[in-house]
CSV table of C-alpha atoms in Angstrom, one decimal:
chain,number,residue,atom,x,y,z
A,1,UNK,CA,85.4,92.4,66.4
A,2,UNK,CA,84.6,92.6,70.3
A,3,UNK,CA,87.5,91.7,72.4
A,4,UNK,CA,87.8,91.2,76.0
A,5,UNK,CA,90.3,90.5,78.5
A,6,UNK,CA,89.2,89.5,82.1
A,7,UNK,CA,92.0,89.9,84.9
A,8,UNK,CA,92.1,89.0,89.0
A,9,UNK,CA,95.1,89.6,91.2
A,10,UNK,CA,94.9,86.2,92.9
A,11,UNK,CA,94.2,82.6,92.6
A,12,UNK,CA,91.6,82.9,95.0
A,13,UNK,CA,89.3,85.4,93.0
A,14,UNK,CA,86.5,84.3,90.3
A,15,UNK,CA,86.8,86.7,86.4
A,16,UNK,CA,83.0,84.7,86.4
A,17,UNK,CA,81.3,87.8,87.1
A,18,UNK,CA,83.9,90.0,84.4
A,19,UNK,CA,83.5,87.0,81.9
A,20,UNK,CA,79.4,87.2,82.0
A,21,UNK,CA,79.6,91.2,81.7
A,22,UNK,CA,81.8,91.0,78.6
A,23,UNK,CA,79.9,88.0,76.7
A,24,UNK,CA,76.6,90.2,77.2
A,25,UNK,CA,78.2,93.6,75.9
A,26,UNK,CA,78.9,90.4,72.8
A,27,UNK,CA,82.6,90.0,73.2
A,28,UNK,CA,83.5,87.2,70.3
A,29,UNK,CA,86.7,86.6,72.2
A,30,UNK,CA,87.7,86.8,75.7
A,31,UNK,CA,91.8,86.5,77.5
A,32,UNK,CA,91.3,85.7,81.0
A,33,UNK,CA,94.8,86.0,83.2
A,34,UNK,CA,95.1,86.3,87.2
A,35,UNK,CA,98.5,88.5,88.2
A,36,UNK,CA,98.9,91.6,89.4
A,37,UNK,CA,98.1,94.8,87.2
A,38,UNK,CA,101.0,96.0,88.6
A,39,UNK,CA,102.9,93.6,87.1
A,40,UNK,CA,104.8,94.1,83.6
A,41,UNK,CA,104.9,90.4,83.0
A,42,UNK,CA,101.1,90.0,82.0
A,43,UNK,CA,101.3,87.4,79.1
A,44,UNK,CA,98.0,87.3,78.0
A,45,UNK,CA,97.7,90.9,78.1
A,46,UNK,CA,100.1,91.0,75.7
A,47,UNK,CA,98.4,88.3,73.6
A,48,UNK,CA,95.1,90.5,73.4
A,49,UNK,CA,97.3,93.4,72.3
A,50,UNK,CA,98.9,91.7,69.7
A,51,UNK,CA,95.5,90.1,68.3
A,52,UNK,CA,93.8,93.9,68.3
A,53,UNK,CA,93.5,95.1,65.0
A,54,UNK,CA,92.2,98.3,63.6
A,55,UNK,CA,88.8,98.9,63.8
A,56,UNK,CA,88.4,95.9,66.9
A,57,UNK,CA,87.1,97.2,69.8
A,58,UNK,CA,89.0,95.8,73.4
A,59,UNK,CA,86.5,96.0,76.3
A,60,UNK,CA,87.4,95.5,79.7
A,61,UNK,CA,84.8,95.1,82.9
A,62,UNK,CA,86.7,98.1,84.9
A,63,UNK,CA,89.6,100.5,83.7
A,64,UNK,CA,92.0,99.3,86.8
A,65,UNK,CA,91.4,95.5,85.2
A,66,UNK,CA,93.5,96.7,82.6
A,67,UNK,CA,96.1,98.6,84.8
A,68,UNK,CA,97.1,99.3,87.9
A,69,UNK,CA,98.8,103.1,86.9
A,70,UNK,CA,97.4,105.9,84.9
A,71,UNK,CA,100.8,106.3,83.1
A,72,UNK,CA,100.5,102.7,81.7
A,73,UNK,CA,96.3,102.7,81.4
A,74,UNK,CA,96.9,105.8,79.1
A,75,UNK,CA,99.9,104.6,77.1
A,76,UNK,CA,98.1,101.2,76.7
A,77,UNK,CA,94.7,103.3,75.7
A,78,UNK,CA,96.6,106.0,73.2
A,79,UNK,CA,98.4,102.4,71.6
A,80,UNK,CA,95.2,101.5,71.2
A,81,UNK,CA,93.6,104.5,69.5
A,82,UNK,CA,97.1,104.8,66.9
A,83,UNK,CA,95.9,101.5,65.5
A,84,UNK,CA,92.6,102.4,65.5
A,85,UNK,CA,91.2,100.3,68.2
A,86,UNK,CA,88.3,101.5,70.3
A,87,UNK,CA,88.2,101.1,74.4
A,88,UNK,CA,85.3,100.1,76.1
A,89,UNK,CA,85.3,100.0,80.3
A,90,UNK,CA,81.8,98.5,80.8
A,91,UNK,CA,81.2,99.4,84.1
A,92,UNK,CA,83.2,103.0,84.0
A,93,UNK,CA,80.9,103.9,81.0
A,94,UNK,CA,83.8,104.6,79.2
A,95,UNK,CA,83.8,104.3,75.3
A,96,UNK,CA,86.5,105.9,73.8
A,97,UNK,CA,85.1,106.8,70.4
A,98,UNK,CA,83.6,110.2,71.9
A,99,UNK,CA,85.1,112.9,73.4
A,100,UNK,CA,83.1,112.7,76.2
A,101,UNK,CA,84.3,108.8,76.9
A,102,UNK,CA,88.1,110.3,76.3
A,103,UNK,CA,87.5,113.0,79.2
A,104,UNK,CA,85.4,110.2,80.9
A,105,UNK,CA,88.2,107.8,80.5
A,106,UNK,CA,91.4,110.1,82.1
A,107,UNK,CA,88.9,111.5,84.7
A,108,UNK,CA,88.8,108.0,85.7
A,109,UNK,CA,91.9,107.5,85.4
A,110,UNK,CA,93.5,110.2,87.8
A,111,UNK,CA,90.7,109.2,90.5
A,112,UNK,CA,91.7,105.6,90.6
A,113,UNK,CA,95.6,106.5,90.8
A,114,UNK,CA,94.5,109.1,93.5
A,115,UNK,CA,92.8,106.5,95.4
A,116,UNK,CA,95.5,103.5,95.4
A,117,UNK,CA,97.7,106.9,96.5
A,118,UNK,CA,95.8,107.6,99.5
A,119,UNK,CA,95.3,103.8,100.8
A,120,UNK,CA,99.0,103.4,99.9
A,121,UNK,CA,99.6,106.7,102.1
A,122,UNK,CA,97.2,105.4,105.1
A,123,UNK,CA,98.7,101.9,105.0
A,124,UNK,CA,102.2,103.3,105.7
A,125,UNK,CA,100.8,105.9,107.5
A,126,UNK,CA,99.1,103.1,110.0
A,127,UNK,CA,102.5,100.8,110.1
A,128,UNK,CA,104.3,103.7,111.0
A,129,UNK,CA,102.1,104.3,114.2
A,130,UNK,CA,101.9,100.7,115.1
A,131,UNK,CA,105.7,100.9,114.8
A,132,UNK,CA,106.1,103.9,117.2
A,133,UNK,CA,103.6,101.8,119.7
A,134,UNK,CA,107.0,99.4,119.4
A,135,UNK,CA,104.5,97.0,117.5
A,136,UNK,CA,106.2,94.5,114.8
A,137,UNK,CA,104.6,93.4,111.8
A,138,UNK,CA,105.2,89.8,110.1
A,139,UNK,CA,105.4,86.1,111.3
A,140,UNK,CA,106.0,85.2,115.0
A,141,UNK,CA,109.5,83.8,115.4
A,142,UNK,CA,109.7,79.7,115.4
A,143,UNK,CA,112.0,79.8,118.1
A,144,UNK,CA,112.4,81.8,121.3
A,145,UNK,CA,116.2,82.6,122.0
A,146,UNK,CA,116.1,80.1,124.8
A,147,UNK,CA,115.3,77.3,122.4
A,148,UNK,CA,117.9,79.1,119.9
A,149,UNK,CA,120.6,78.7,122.5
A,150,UNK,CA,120.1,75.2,123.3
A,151,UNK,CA,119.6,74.1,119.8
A,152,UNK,CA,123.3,75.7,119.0
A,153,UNK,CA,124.4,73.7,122.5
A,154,UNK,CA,123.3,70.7,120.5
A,155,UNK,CA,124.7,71.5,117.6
A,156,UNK,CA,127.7,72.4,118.7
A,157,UNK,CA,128.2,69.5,120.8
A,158,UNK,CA,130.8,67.3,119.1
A,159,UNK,CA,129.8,64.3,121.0
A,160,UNK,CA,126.0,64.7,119.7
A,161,UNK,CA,124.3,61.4,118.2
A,162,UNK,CA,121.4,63.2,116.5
A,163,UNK,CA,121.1,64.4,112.8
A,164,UNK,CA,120.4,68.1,112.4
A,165,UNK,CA,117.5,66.8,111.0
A,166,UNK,CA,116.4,65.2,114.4
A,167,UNK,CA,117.6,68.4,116.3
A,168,UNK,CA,114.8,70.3,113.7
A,169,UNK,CA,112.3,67.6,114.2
A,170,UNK,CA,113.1,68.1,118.5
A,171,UNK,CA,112.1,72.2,118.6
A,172,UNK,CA,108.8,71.3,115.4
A,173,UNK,CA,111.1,73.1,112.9
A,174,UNK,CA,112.4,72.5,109.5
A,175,UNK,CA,116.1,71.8,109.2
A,176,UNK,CA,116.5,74.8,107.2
A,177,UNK,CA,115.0,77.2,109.5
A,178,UNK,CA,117.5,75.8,112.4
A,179,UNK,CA,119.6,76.0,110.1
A,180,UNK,CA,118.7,80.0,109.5
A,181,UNK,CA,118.6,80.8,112.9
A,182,UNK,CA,121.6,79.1,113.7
């Protein structure tokens, strides 16, 4: 039996186009999840595992829908062939019933680890000189320190009239960010 398991990192991506892929390559069965391949916590990966049985085949669109790291994709993959389940990437031509798709298949592997290593490396890389240009990443702050200061005047006025919920509402805030930067 042809398995399949479709996976997107986010909410806001489609497994359409990995769906239509694995129903033409005749999947009988497909386990769609969005989360992070990075993740451990990947239910329905888990569920396609346990459902595999020798002589199934699991097919994915792309090796890196099935993992994020080579040290998982090939403990996953050598799982796989103890039980005697075959691995099929579609689009990485990888079929691991040859030798050739083996080789293919940790080739593969080691590239796409390499290339999350160097983005991963440029990203910091790029913070780092943004950093030493005294640039700050993340959200601007709510409030400046002059509407910090009078919010605590207010606040700490024992003759104030207004809720902290007012004071919050006065400076377009929440009441627990005043709260927070209080």
């Amino acid at each position: 039996m042809k398995i399949g398991y479709a996976r997107v990192s986010t909410s806001s991506q489609d497994t359409s186009l990995q769906i239509d892929a694995l129903k033409v390559h005749g999947c009988e069965q497909i386990y769609e999840e969005t989360g992070s391949g990075s993740k451990s916590d990947r239910p329905e990966l888990v569920a396609v595992l346990k459902a595999l049985r020798s002589g199934d085949q699991l097919v994915v669109w792309k090796l890196d829908r099935l993992s994020r790291s080579l040290k998982d994709l090939i403990s996953i993959v050598a799982d796989l062939e103890g039980r005697g389940v075959q691995f099929v990437s579609l689009t990485d031509g990888i079929d691991t019933t040859t030798s050739t798709g083996k080789l293919v298949f940790h080739v593969f592997g080691a590239l796409a680890e390499f290339e999350r290593n160097i983005i991963s490396e440029r990203t910091k890389a790029g913070l780092d000189a943004a950093r030493s240009r005294g640039r700050k990443g993340g959200r601007k702050p709510k409030l400046t320190q002059k509407q910090v200061a009078m919010a605590k005047a207010i606040m700490n006025n024992p003759e104030r009239t207004q809720t902290a919920e007012e004071v919050a509402e006065q400076f377009g805030v929440s009441r627990t960010t005043l709260f927070r930067y209080l």
